[in-house]
Structure formats: structure tokens, C-alpha cells
């Protein structure tokens, strides 16, 4: 993928993740308090802003723009080979906060942060903050709470007790959501079998669709759509799907029963507050994706309202309340899920 052609001009309006239930304060505070007025924020994305994960970051940034908190520029489709250069350009341009995802360019990104100690970096990462990078905070989409709840619904809707799951890569941020979904399914359909596959890409809808077709041929009557393309396969074959990160119910009104939504706003808003106060530091921002922090939710059922068994919805509501008050904790399992 190539970097965005108008790198600095285009303006519009995250291996120790299991430790990440808590926000970890690390030593070393960031510079000075910023002057009054909007912060200069830049984002670097390796995929289009329409892609599920990135779209949620982009949405939160645009909301901050609308409030007058930040000025925002971004680059999309930035290749891994080009990521460091783009990151350095934004740093040189004097941005206060740079956000993005560095899963494949971790070492290079941390070196850039070391070279620009007065710039704040908030990056999607599988790793924890480190002492030697006090201005490099990390985040991740810990939306296992909502994924678990969507699984309860899926388990109540399956007839074949066979589900297909198509993911991008078997990395912690995908694995934990799949495991949480499977745990939810087993609450209402304990004998369910799972077909698990990864397509080796973050954005390849045709490949995801093809993989989903194979799982449908294998007996799946519900698909877990971790990637774009899966819900298209479900729609074509007349079966159901469960969404991930974004709400696609309106696009697939007869297909998508439920979705686990990620809300990046609590993560970004905390970073903005810290940068403005001059107290930004290396922290694990993963906690801000938890349901009790407002970082994830179960999407409205839309056209499926009233079609999910009442007992299942009662369990969903009970567990949601327990998750929010801390009396029920969804397990964070970052190991690669396997077909059963």
C-alpha cells in the first residue's frame, strides 16, 4: 500500500496485553502544558479510514474536531515500509499528538518517539509502555465485554450449533475478541462447534468472503464477521452474521443480528486532556476500551429487535449490568483460537 499523496495537507473533519486490564503509569512526564486553543493532532493509518478498526479512531478524532479540541490531519494506506518516514514528517511539522497503529513497525515507531521527546504518541500496539519511551503511550481495542454479549445472542440464534469465524491475523487484539465471543456462545449453546480461519490481511473483503463461503459449506449457520466481506457471504447465503467494531445493521438488515462496538472516544479524550495539561506519559490506554469506561457497547438490534429469544436478552442485560459494576469479568485470552 502507498502513503496518502497529500501527506500533510489532507485535513478532515492498539506481548503483554493480558496485563492490560489496568492503565499502567510509567515514569517520565511529557514536556509542558500546551497553549490554549486546539491541539495539533495527526494520525497515520495503514489501511483506508473506512476499515472497521481505523474508522473508530477517525470518528473519535472528528468528534474532537467538532468540539474545537483539536485540528486533525491524517494519512491512510500508509505502507509499513513508509510508516517511519510519515511519522517523522508529522513530528517535524510540530504536531502535539500523533496517533496510529504500529503493530508491524513497533521498533521504528519507538525510535521516532525517542527522537522527538516533546511530541506525544498514542499508538495501537500489542506491547506495554516502556521506561525508555516516556512519551509513547499504547492502546488496544479491549472490547471483549461487548464481544461476549454478542456471543450470547449468537448462541441463542444458531440452529446447527456450527459457527464460522473469519479474522485478519491471529494477534492478541483479534484473538481476545474471538475467545470472548465463543465464551458468550457457550452460555446459550454450549455444544457449538467453531470453524476458525485467518485471511492474513486487514483489508481483503474478497478473500474474507471466500473464506466465509467455505465455512458455510462446512455447516456454519452464523458467521463472526471480524473482517469486511464476511457479512456479504452471509447475506448471499441467507444466514446470519455477528458484527465487530462497527455497526453494519443498517447495511445488512436481514443478516447482522448483533455487533460489538468499539468507542475510541474515551481513549482519545483522555490523551487530549493529558497533553493539554502537560502530563501526558507512557500509559496503557487499553482500559479505556472496557465497557465500564464507555469504550465498547452492544449495538442496537435494529431489525432483529424482538426476534432474539427473551431468555437470551435477559441474560445479556444481567451480564451487561454485572460487567459495568465489576461483579462479572470477561476473560481476556490472547492465545490463538482454534477450530473445534
Coordinates of C-alpha atoms in Angstrom, one line a residue:
X1 CA 0.0 0.0 0.0
X2 CA 1.2 3.5 -0.7
X3 CA 1.1 6.5 1.6
X4 CA -1.5 9.2 1.1
X5 CA -0.5 11.5 -1.7
X6 CA -1.3 14.7 0.2
X7 CA 0.5 13.7 3.4
X8 CA 0.5 16.9 5.4
X9 CA -2.3 18.8 3.6
X10 CA -5.3 16.5 3.7
X11 CA -7.4 17.5 6.7
X12 CA -10.6 16.1 7.8
X13 CA -13.0 16.8 9.8
X14 CA -3.7 -0.9 19.8
X15 CA 3.0 -9.1 24.1
X16 CA 1.7 -8.5 27.4
X17 CA -1.8 -7.5 26.6
X18 CA -3.3 -9.7 29.2
X19 CA -1.7 -7.4 31.8
X20 CA -3.6 -4.6 30.2
X21 CA -6.7 -4.6 32.3
X22 CA -5.2 -1.7 34.2
X23 CA -3.8 1.6 33.0
X24 CA -0.1 1.4 33.9
X25 CA 1.5 4.7 34.7
X26 CA 5.1 4.8 33.7
X27 CA 7.8 7.3 34.8
X28 CA 8.6 10.4 32.8
X29 CA 6.2 13.2 32.1
X30 CA 5.7 14.9 28.8
X31 CA 7.1 18.4 28.5
X32 CA 5.0 21.4 29.1
X33 CA 1.4 22.3 29.2
X34 CA 0.1 23.3 25.8
X35 CA -1.1 26.7 25.0
X36 CA -4.8 27.5 24.8
X37 CA -6.6 26.5 21.6
X38 CA -6.9 23.3 19.7
X39 CA -4.1 20.7 19.8
X40 CA -2.5 19.8 16.5
X41 CA -3.2 16.1 16.0
X42 CA -2.0 13.8 13.2
X43 CA -2.9 10.2 12.5
X44 CA -1.2 7.5 10.5
X45 CA -3.2 4.6 9.2
X46 CA -2.0 1.6 7.2
X47 CA -5.5 0.9 5.8
X48 CA -8.3 3.1 4.5
X49 CA -10.3 5.1 7.0
X50 CA -13.3 3.0 6.0
X51 CA -11.8 -0.1 7.6
X52 CA -13.5 -1.1 10.8
X53 CA -10.8 -0.5 13.4
X54 CA -9.4 2.7 11.9
X55 CA -12.8 4.1 11.3
X56 CA -13.5 4.2 15.0
X57 CA -10.3 6.2 15.7
X58 CA -11.2 8.5 12.8
X59 CA -14.7 9.0 14.1
X60 CA -13.4 10.0 17.6
X61 CA -10.9 12.4 16.1
X62 CA -13.6 14.1 14.0
X63 CA -15.8 14.4 17.1
X64 CA -12.9 16.2 18.9
X65 CA -12.5 18.5 15.8
X66 CA -16.2 19.3 16.0
X67 CA -15.8 20.3 19.7
X68 CA -12.9 22.5 18.8
X69 CA -10.4 20.5 20.9
X70 CA -8.1 19.6 18.0
X71 CA -7.0 20.2 14.5
X72 CA -6.7 16.9 12.7
X73 CA -4.8 15.7 9.6
X74 CA -4.2 12.1 8.7
X75 CA -2.6 9.7 6.2
X76 CA -4.3 6.5 5.2
X77 CA -3.0 3.4 3.2
X78 CA 0.5 4.1 4.6
X79 CA 2.7 1.0 3.9
X80 CA 4.7 -0.5 6.7
X81 CA 7.9 0.5 4.9
X82 CA 6.8 4.1 4.7
X83 CA 5.4 4.4 8.2
X84 CA 8.5 5.7 9.9
X85 CA 9.0 8.4 7.3
X86 CA 5.4 9.6 7.6
X87 CA 5.7 9.6 11.4
X88 CA 8.9 11.7 11.2
X89 CA 7.3 14.2 8.9
X90 CA 4.3 14.7 11.2
X91 CA 6.7 15.0 14.2
X92 CA 8.9 17.6 12.3
X93 CA 5.7 19.6 11.5
X94 CA 5.2 20.2 15.1
X95 CA 2.1 18.2 15.9
X96 CA 1.3 17.9 19.6
X97 CA -0.2 14.4 19.4
X98 CA 0.3 11.6 16.9
X99 CA -1.9 8.6 16.8
X100 CA -2.0 5.5 14.7
X101 CA -1.2 1.7 14.8
X102 CA 2.3 0.3 14.9
X103 CA 1.7 -3.5 15.1
X104 CA 4.2 -4.2 12.3
X105 CA 6.6 -1.3 12.9
X106 CA 7.0 -1.2 16.6
X107 CA 10.8 -0.7 16.8
X108 CA 10.9 2.0 14.2
X109 CA 7.9 3.9 15.8
X110 CA 9.5 3.8 19.3
X111 CA 12.8 5.2 17.8
X112 CA 10.9 8.1 16.3
X113 CA 9.3 8.8 19.7
X114 CA 12.8 8.8 21.3
X115 CA 13.9 11.4 18.7
X116 CA 11.0 13.7 19.4
X117 CA 10.7 13.8 23.2
X118 CA 8.4 16.8 23.2
X119 CA 5.8 15.1 21.0
X120 CA 3.1 12.8 22.4
X121 CA 2.5 9.5 20.7
X122 CA -0.6 7.3 21.2
X123 CA -0.3 4.1 19.2
X124 CA -2.2 0.9 18.8
X125 CA 0.2 -1.8 20.0
X126 CA 0.4 -5.4 21.3
X127 CA 3.0 -4.3 23.8
X128 CA 3.0 -2.3 27.0
X129 CA 4.6 1.1 27.6
X130 CA 8.3 1.1 28.4
X131 CA 10.5 3.2 30.7
X132 CA 12.7 4.3 27.9
X133 CA 9.9 5.9 25.9
X134 CA 8.1 8.2 28.4
X135 CA 6.2 10.0 25.6
X136 CA 4.9 6.7 23.9
X137 CA 1.5 5.5 25.2
X138 CA -0.2 2.5 23.8
X139 CA -3.8 1.4 23.3
X140 CA -5.7 -1.6 22.0
X141 CA -9.3 -2.5 21.4
X142 CA -10.2 -4.4 24.6
X143 CA -13.9 -4.8 23.6
X144 CA -14.1 -8.4 24.9
X145 CA -17.1 -7.3 27.1
X146 CA -19.3 -6.5 24.1
X147 CA -18.0 -9.4 22.1
X148 CA -19.0 -11.8 24.9
X149 CA -22.5 -10.3 24.9
X150 CA -22.8 -10.7 21.1
X151 CA -21.9 -14.3 21.6
X152 CA -24.8 -14.9 24.0
X153 CA -27.1 -13.7 21.2
X154 CA -25.4 -15.8 18.5
X155 CA -25.7 -18.9 20.6
X156 CA -29.4 -18.3 21.0
X157 CA -29.9 -17.9 17.3
X158 CA -27.9 -20.8 15.9
X159 CA -29.8 -23.9 14.7
X160 CA -26.8 -26.0 13.5
X161 CA -24.6 -25.3 16.5
X162 CA -21.9 -24.6 14.0
X163 CA -20.3 -21.2 13.6
X164 CA -17.7 -19.7 11.3
X165 CA -15.2 -17.1 12.4
X166 CA -13.1 -15.2 9.9
X167 CA -10.3 -13.0 11.3
X168 CA -7.5 -10.9 9.8
X169 CA -4.4 -12.1 11.7
X170 CA -4.2 -14.3 14.9
X171 CA -2.8 -11.4 17.1
X172 CA -4.0 -10.5 20.6
X173 CA -6.4 -7.8 19.5
X174 CA -8.2 -10.3 17.3
X175 CA -7.8 -13.4 19.4
X176 CA -9.3 -11.9 22.6
X177 CA -12.4 -10.9 20.8
X178 CA -12.9 -14.3 19.2
X179 CA -12.4 -16.1 22.6
X180 CA -14.9 -13.7 24.3
X181 CA -17.4 -14.3 21.6
X182 CA -17.0 -18.1 21.8
X183 CA -17.4 -17.9 25.6
X184 CA -20.7 -16.0 25.1
X185 CA -22.0 -18.5 22.6
X186 CA -21.3 -21.3 25.1
X187 CA -23.6 -19.6 27.6
X188 CA -26.6 -20.3 25.4
X189 CA -25.4 -23.1 23.0
X190 CA -22.7 -25.0 24.9
X191 CA -22.3 -27.7 22.3
X192 CA -21.5 -25.3 19.4
X193 CA -18.5 -26.1 17.1
X194 CA -16.4 -23.3 15.7
X195 CA -14.6 -23.0 12.4
X196 CA -11.8 -20.5 12.8
X197 CA -9.8 -19.0 9.9
X198 CA -7.5 -16.1 9.3
X199 CA -7.0 -14.4 6.0
X200 CA -3.6 -12.8 6.5
X201 CA -4.8 -9.3 5.8
X202 CA -6.5 -6.4 7.4
X203 CA -8.4 -5.4 4.4
X204 CA -9.2 -8.0 1.7
X205 CA -13.0 -8.4 1.5
X206 CA -13.0 -10.8 -1.4
X207 CA -10.7 -13.2 0.5
X208 CA -12.7 -12.9 3.7
X209 CA -15.9 -13.6 1.7
X210 CA -14.4 -16.7 0.0
X211 CA -13.2 -18.0 3.4
X212 CA -16.7 -17.4 4.8
X213 CA -18.3 -19.3 1.9
X214 CA -16.1 -22.3 2.8
X215 CA -17.3 -22.2 6.4
X216 CA -20.9 -22.0 5.3
X217 CA -20.2 -25.1 3.1
X218 CA -18.8 -26.7 6.3
X219 CA -22.2 -26.3 8.1
X220 CA -22.0 -22.8 9.7
X221 CA -25.3 -21.0 10.0
X222 CA -23.9 -18.0 11.8
X223 CA -20.7 -16.1 10.9
X224 CA -18.5 -14.0 13.1
X225 CA -17.5 -11.1 10.9
X226 CA -14.2 -9.8 12.2
X227 CA -13.4 -8.6 8.7
X228 CA -15.2 -6.9 5.9
X229 CA -16.6 -9.4 3.3
X230 CA -17.9 -11.9 5.8
X231 CA -21.3 -10.4 6.1
X232 CA -21.6 -10.3 2.3
X233 CA -21.2 -14.0 2.2
X234 CA -23.8 -14.5 4.9
X235 CA -26.2 -12.2 3.1
X236 CA -25.8 -14.1 -0.2
X237 CA -26.3 -17.5 1.5
X238 CA -29.2 -16.3 3.7
X239 CA -27.6 -17.0 7.0
X240 CA -26.8 -14.7 10.0
X241 CA -23.7 -12.7 11.0
X242 CA -22.3 -11.0 14.1
X243 CA -20.6 -7.7 13.5
X244 CA -17.4 -6.4 15.1
X245 CA -16.1 -2.9 16.0
X246 CA -18.7 -1.1 13.8
X247 CA -22.5 -1.3 13.4
X248 CA -23.4 -2.6 10.0
X249 CA -27.0 -3.5 10.8
X250 CA -28.5 -0.8 8.5
X251 CA -26.4 -2.2 5.6
X252 CA -27.3 -5.8 6.3
X253 CA -30.8 -5.6 7.9
X254 CA -31.7 -9.2 7.4
X255 CA -28.2 -10.6 8.2
X256 CA -26.4 -8.8 11.1
X257 CA -28.1 -9.8 14.3
X258 CA -25.8 -8.0 16.7
X259 CA -22.4 -6.2 16.8
X260 CA -19.8 -5.4 19.4
X261 CA -19.0 -1.8 19.0
X262 CA -15.7 -0.1 19.9
X263 CA -15.8 3.5 21.0
X264 CA -12.4 5.2 20.8
X265 CA -13.6 8.5 22.3
X266 CA -12.7 7.7 25.9
X267 CA -9.2 6.8 24.8
X268 CA -8.6 9.8 22.7
X269 CA -10.2 12.3 25.0
X270 CA -8.0 11.2 27.9
X271 CA -4.9 11.7 25.7
X272 CA -6.1 15.2 24.7
X273 CA -6.6 16.1 28.3
X274 CA -3.2 14.9 29.3
X275 CA -1.4 16.6 26.5
X276 CA -3.1 19.9 27.2
X277 CA -2.2 19.6 30.9
X278 CA 1.4 18.8 30.1
X279 CA 1.1 15.5 32.0
X280 CA 1.0 13.0 29.1
X281 CA 3.1 10.0 29.9
X282 CA 3.6 6.4 28.8
X283 CA 0.4 4.6 29.9
X284 CA -1.5 1.6 28.8
X285 CA -4.7 3.2 27.4
X286 CA -6.3 -0.3 26.8
X287 CA -8.5 0.1 29.9
X288 CA -10.5 2.9 28.2
X289 CA -11.9 0.3 25.7
X290 CA -13.6 -1.6 28.6
X291 CA -17.4 -1.4 28.8
X292 CA -17.3 0.2 32.2
X293 CA -15.2 3.0 30.8
X294 CA -17.6 3.5 27.9
X295 CA -15.2 2.1 25.4
X296 CA -17.4 -0.6 24.0
X297 CA -21.1 -1.5 23.8
X298 CA -23.5 -3.9 22.2
X299 CA -25.1 -2.3 19.1
X300 CA -28.9 -1.9 18.9
X301 CA -30.5 -5.0 17.4
X302 CA -32.4 -2.9 14.8
X303 CA -34.5 -5.2 12.6
X304 CA -33.8 -8.1 15.0
X305 CA -35.4 -6.4 17.9
X306 CA -37.9 -8.9 19.4
X307 CA -36.5 -11.8 17.3
X308 CA -33.8 -12.9 19.8
X309 CA -35.2 -15.3 22.4
X310 CA -36.3 -13.5 25.5
X311 CA -34.2 -15.6 27.9
X312 CA -31.0 -14.7 25.9
X313 CA -31.8 -11.0 26.1
X314 CA -32.5 -11.2 29.8
X315 CA -29.0 -12.9 30.3
X316 CA -27.4 -10.2 28.1
X317 CA -28.9 -7.4 30.3
X318 CA -27.9 -9.2 33.5
X319 CA -24.3 -9.7 32.4
X320 CA -24.0 -6.2 31.0
X321 CA -25.0 -4.7 34.4
X322 CA -22.6 -7.1 36.1
X323 CA -19.7 -6.1 33.8
X324 CA -20.3 -2.5 34.4
X325 CA -20.4 -2.8 38.2
X326 CA -17.4 -5.2 38.2
X327 CA -19.1 -8.2 39.6
X328 CA -18.6 -10.2 36.3
X329 CA -15.3 -10.1 34.4
X330 CA -15.0 -11.4 30.8
X331 CA -11.8 -13.3 30.5
X332 CA -9.0 -11.8 28.3
X333 CA -7.5 -14.7 26.3
X334 CA -4.9 -13.6 23.8
X335 CA -4.0 -17.1 22.6
X336 CA -4.8 -18.0 19.0
X337 CA -8.2 -19.6 18.9
X338 CA -8.5 -23.0 17.2
X339 CA -11.4 -24.7 15.3
X340 CA -13.3 -27.2 17.4

